[in-house]
Structures are given as C-alpha cells and as structure tokens.
PDB file of C-alpha atoms in Angstrom:
ATOM      1  CA  GLN A   1       0.000   0.000   0.000  1.00 89.00           C
ATOM      2  CA  VAL A   2       1.542   3.272  -1.150  1.00 92.00           C
ATOM      3  CA  GLN A   3       1.623   6.044   1.401  1.00 95.00           C
ATOM      4  CA  LEU A   4       2.640   9.667   1.016  1.00 96.00           C
ATOM      5  CA  VAL A   5       3.527  11.595   4.132  1.00 95.00           C
ATOM      6  CA  GLU A   6       4.079  15.351   3.987  1.00 95.00           C
ATOM      7  CA  SER A   7       5.872  17.516   6.485  1.00 94.00           C
ATOM      8  CA  GLY A   8       7.280  21.005   6.759  1.00 96.00           C
ATOM      9  CA  GLY A   9       4.257  23.274   6.686  1.00 95.00           C
ATOM     10  CA  GLY A  10       3.795  26.140   9.097  1.00 97.00           C
ATOM     11  CA  SER A  11       3.241  29.847   9.501  1.00 98.00           C
ATOM     12  CA  VAL A  12       5.620  32.477   8.180  1.00 98.00           C
ATOM     13  CA  GLN A  13       5.590  36.144   7.374  1.00 98.00           C
ATOM     14  CA  ALA A  14       5.559  37.378   3.817  1.00 98.00           C
ATOM     15  CA  GLY A  15       8.988  37.086   2.272  1.00 98.00           C
ATOM     16  CA  GLY A  16       9.876  34.075   4.364  1.00 98.00           C
ATOM     17  CA  SER A  17      10.693  30.522   3.333  1.00 98.00           C
ATOM     18  CA  LEU A  18       9.471  27.034   4.036  1.00 98.00           C
ATOM     19  CA  ARG A  19      10.535  23.613   2.811  1.00 98.00           C
ATOM     20  CA  LEU A  20       7.975  20.879   2.356  1.00 98.00           C
ATOM     21  CA  SER A  21       8.855  17.205   2.198  1.00 97.00           C
ATOM     22  CA  CYS A  22       6.859  14.232   0.974  1.00 96.00           C
ATOM     23  CA  ALA A  23       8.062  10.710   1.625  1.00 92.00           C
ATOM     24  CA  ALA A  24       6.626   7.920  -0.514  1.00 90.00           C
ATOM     25  CA  SER A  25       6.620   4.381   0.799  1.00 89.00           C
ATOM     26  CA  GLY A  26       5.090   1.056  -0.132  1.00 88.00           C
ATOM     27  CA  SER A  27       6.440   0.703  -3.662  1.00 86.00           C
ATOM     28  CA  THR A  28       9.552  -0.982  -4.979  1.00 81.00           C
ATOM     29  CA  TYR A  29       9.747   1.372  -7.939  1.00 83.00           C
ATOM     30  CA  SER A  30      10.121   5.129  -8.062  1.00 84.00           C
ATOM     31  CA  PRO A  31       7.026   7.029  -9.169  1.00 88.00           C
ATOM     32  CA  TYR A  32       6.593   8.144 -12.755  1.00 91.00           C
ATOM     33  CA  PHE A  33       5.675  11.645 -11.603  1.00 93.00           C
ATOM     34  CA  MET A  34       5.159  13.461  -8.351  1.00 94.00           C
ATOM     35  CA  GLY A  35       3.564  16.820  -7.863  1.00 96.00           C
ATOM     36  CA  TRP A  36       2.624  19.424  -5.310  1.00 98.00           C
ATOM     37  CA  PHE A  37      -0.877  20.819  -5.286  1.00 98.00           C
ATOM     38  CA  ARG A  38      -2.479  23.406  -3.064  1.00 98.00           C
ATOM     39  CA  GLN A  39      -6.001  24.269  -2.136  1.00 98.00           C
ATOM     40  CA  ALA A  40      -7.016  27.516  -0.513  1.00 97.00           C
ATOM     41  CA  LEU A  41     -10.330  27.956   1.254  1.00 94.00           C
ATOM     42  CA  GLY A  42     -13.143  28.158  -1.246  1.00 95.00           C
ATOM     43  CA  LYS A  43     -10.903  27.472  -4.212  1.00 96.00           C
ATOM     44  CA  GLU A  44     -10.155  24.512  -6.415  1.00 96.00           C
ATOM     45  CA  ARG A  45      -7.061  22.409  -6.002  1.00 97.00           C
ATOM     46  CA  GLU A  46      -4.314  23.691  -8.258  1.00 97.00           C
ATOM     47  CA  GLY A  47      -1.020  22.263  -9.411  1.00 97.00           C
ATOM     48  CA  VAL A  48       1.973  24.130  -8.041  1.00 98.00           C
ATOM     49  CA  ALA A  49       4.965  22.116  -9.218  1.00 98.00           C
ATOM     50  CA  GLY A  50       5.847  18.644 -10.384  1.00 96.00           C
ATOM     51  CA  ILE A  51       8.713  16.452 -11.452  1.00 95.00           C
ATOM     52  CA  TYR A  52       9.260  13.443 -13.666  1.00 92.00           C
ATOM     53  CA  PHE A  53      11.255  11.163 -11.391  1.00 85.00           C
ATOM     54  CA  ARG A  54      13.168   9.334 -14.094  1.00 85.00           C
ATOM     55  CA  GLY A  55      14.453  12.372 -15.928  1.00 86.00           C
ATOM     56  CA  GLY A  56      14.192  15.074 -13.322  1.00 88.00           C
ATOM     57  CA  PHE A  57      12.175  17.311 -15.644  1.00 93.00           C
ATOM     58  CA  THR A  58      10.263  19.886 -13.662  1.00 96.00           C
ATOM     59  CA  ARG A  59       7.038  21.805 -14.090  1.00 96.00           C
ATOM     60  CA  TYR A  60       5.857  24.952 -12.317  1.00 97.00           C
ATOM     61  CA  ALA A  61       2.756  27.036 -12.189  1.00 97.00           C
ATOM     62  CA  ASP A  62       3.385  30.575 -13.420  1.00 97.00           C
ATOM     63  CA  SER A  63       2.446  31.958 -10.021  1.00 97.00           C
ATOM     64  CA  VAL A  64       5.410  30.258  -8.314  1.00 98.00           C
ATOM     65  CA  LYS A  65       8.119  30.292 -10.985  1.00 98.00           C
ATOM     66  CA  GLY A  66      11.324  31.779  -9.667  1.00 98.00           C
ATOM     67  CA  ARG A  67      10.194  31.408  -6.045  1.00 98.00           C
ATOM     68  CA  PHE A  68       9.544  27.686  -5.581  1.00 98.00           C
ATOM     69  CA  THR A  69      11.901  24.834  -6.399  1.00 98.00           C
ATOM     70  CA  ILE A  70      10.875  21.206  -6.595  1.00 97.00           C
ATOM     71  CA  SER A  71      13.437  18.476  -6.141  1.00 95.00           C
ATOM     72  CA  GLN A  72      13.651  14.757  -5.533  1.00 92.00           C
ATOM     73  CA  ASP A  73      15.733  12.196  -3.729  1.00 88.00           C
ATOM     74  CA  ASN A  74      15.395   9.041  -5.797  1.00 83.00           C
ATOM     75  CA  ALA A  75      17.077   6.838  -3.239  1.00 84.00           C
ATOM     76  CA  LYS A  76      14.583   7.876  -0.587  1.00 84.00           C
ATOM     77  CA  ASN A  77      11.563   8.302  -2.899  1.00 83.00           C
ATOM     78  CA  THR A  78      11.179  11.721  -1.326  1.00 89.00           C
ATOM     79  CA  LEU A  79       9.914  14.906  -2.871  1.00 94.00           C
ATOM     80  CA  TYR A  80      10.727  18.406  -1.704  1.00 97.00           C
ATOM     81  CA  LEU A  81       9.332  21.853  -2.325  1.00 98.00           C
ATOM     82  CA  GLN A  82      11.512  24.781  -1.360  1.00 98.00           C
ATOM     83  CA  MET A  83       9.325  27.859  -1.121  1.00 98.00           C
ATOM     84  CA  ASN A  84      11.007  31.245  -0.990  1.00 98.00           C
ATOM     85  CA  SER A  85       9.660  34.799  -1.091  1.00 98.00           C
ATOM     86  CA  LEU A  86       6.338  33.558   0.186  1.00 98.00           C
ATOM     87  CA  LYS A  87       3.286  35.725  -0.310  1.00 98.00           C
ATOM     88  CA  PRO A  88      -0.054  35.792   1.532  1.00 98.00           C
ATOM     89  CA  GLU A  89      -1.687  34.356  -1.585  1.00 97.00           C
ATOM     90  CA  ASP A  90       0.437  31.223  -1.140  1.00 98.00           C
ATOM     91  CA  THR A  91      -1.597  30.401   1.949  1.00 98.00           C
ATOM     92  CA  ALA A  92      -3.251  27.024   1.404  1.00 98.00           C
ATOM     93  CA  MET A  93      -3.238  23.368   2.289  1.00 98.00           C
ATOM     94  CA  TYR A  94      -0.441  21.772   0.309  1.00 98.00           C
ATOM     95  CA  PHE A  95      -0.704  18.188  -0.904  1.00 98.00           C
ATOM     96  CA  CYS A  96       1.786  15.935  -2.584  1.00 97.00           C
ATOM     97  CA  ALA A  97       0.592  13.443  -5.140  1.00 97.00           C
ATOM     98  CA  ALA A  98       2.163  10.586  -7.038  1.00 95.00           C
ATOM     99  CA  THR A  99       1.466   8.374  -9.968  1.00 94.00           C
ATOM    100  CA  TRP A 100       3.175   5.265 -11.255  1.00 91.00           C
ATOM    101  CA  ARG A 101       1.065   5.285 -14.407  1.00 90.00           C
ATOM    102  CA  VAL A 102       2.607   6.756 -17.530  1.00 88.00           C
ATOM    103  CA  TRP A 103       0.403   9.342 -19.148  1.00 85.00           C
ATOM    104  CA  SER A 104       0.410  10.819 -22.643  1.00 82.00           C
ATOM    105  CA  GLY A 105       0.992  14.512 -22.952  1.00 81.00           C
ATOM    106  CA  ASP A 106       1.895  16.808 -20.097  1.00 84.00           C
ATOM    107  CA  ARG A 107      -1.000  16.329 -17.721  1.00 92.00           C
ATOM    108  CA  TRP A 108       0.632  17.174 -14.432  1.00 94.00           C
ATOM    109  CA  ARG A 109      -1.941  19.806 -13.520  1.00 95.00           C
ATOM    110  CA  GLU A 110      -4.850  17.366 -13.580  1.00 94.00           C
ATOM    111  CA  PRO A 111      -5.575  15.945 -10.107  1.00 95.00           C
ATOM    112  CA  SER A 112      -7.351  12.979 -11.688  1.00 94.00           C
ATOM    113  CA  GLN A 113      -4.013  11.775 -13.115  1.00 94.00           C
ATOM    114  CA  TYR A 114      -2.667  10.926  -9.665  1.00 96.00           C
ATOM    115  CA  GLY A 115      -3.512   7.758  -7.841  1.00 94.00           C
ATOM    116  CA  TYR A 116      -2.028   8.633  -4.493  1.00 96.00           C
ATOM    117  CA  TRP A 117      -2.259  11.672  -2.251  1.00 97.00           C
ATOM    118  CA  GLY A 118      -0.817  12.757   1.026  1.00 97.00           C
ATOM    119  CA  GLN A 119      -2.884  14.078   3.888  1.00 96.00           C
ATOM    120  CA  GLY A 120      -1.811  17.681   3.336  1.00 96.00           C
ATOM    121  CA  THR A 121       0.191  20.218   5.286  1.00 97.00           C
ATOM    122  CA  GLN A 122      -0.957  23.759   6.007  1.00 97.00           C
ATOM    123  CA  VAL A 123       1.060  26.753   4.870  1.00 98.00           C
ATOM    124  CA  THR A 124       0.011  30.145   6.204  1.00 98.00           C
ATOM    125  CA  VAL A 125       1.713  33.339   5.082  1.00 98.00           C
ATOM    126  CA  SER A 126       0.899  36.530   6.935  1.00 97.00           C
ATOM    127  CA  SER A 127       1.410  40.022   5.592  1.00 94.00           C
TER     128      SER A 127
END
C-alpha cells in the first residue's frame, strides 16, 4: 500500500521561506511523476509544481516560478518543495501526489491523473 507523508508546513511572514517534504513508501519502484498541489479555502485544487522522477524534468505554475523549487531524492523516494519569497496568496493546504502510471501529454496539472495523495500540510503566510 503506497503512502505519502508530507511535512514542513507552518506559519511564516511574507517574504519568508518554508521547505515541504513528501516521503513515498510502499512501492519498490520510483514514481513516474510526483507533484505538489495546493487548495485555498473556497478554491479549487491547483497544481503548483511537479517532477518526472526518471528524468528530473520539472514543471511549475506561473504563479510560483522563480520562487519555488521542486526536487527529488530518488534513493529515498522523497519529494521536496523549497518555497522562498512567500506571499499571503500562497496560503493554502499543500498536498503531494504521485502516480506510477505513464500518461500521454503533459497532464501534471490534472488531479485525476494521480492515484495517491498525502494528507496535506498547512502553509500560512501573513502580511
């Protein structure tokens, strides 16, 4: 049974930094793709960043480019999200997600493409 466990959320002031981690367990093989999503109150879940584990190719939402960095540790099947220059609009519950299924096209923003989700970690940025 695959499990994703996030950690690293918290409360910071605008301009601060946080690092999220997501450890995947329960599979012999590395995921095909892992991503970070966030969901603010009253809003839909949106893709923030993602990475193809086998090639290290990354994807970012325009709203976080240049501020957030996604990375992976293949040996540990762990995903990270370094978040710098945080803004109040980054406040949300952050979820990591993983899929071992190969998809066609670049569909990382679609929550339905992921078979596994973490429980979420809250990030709150105050002005």
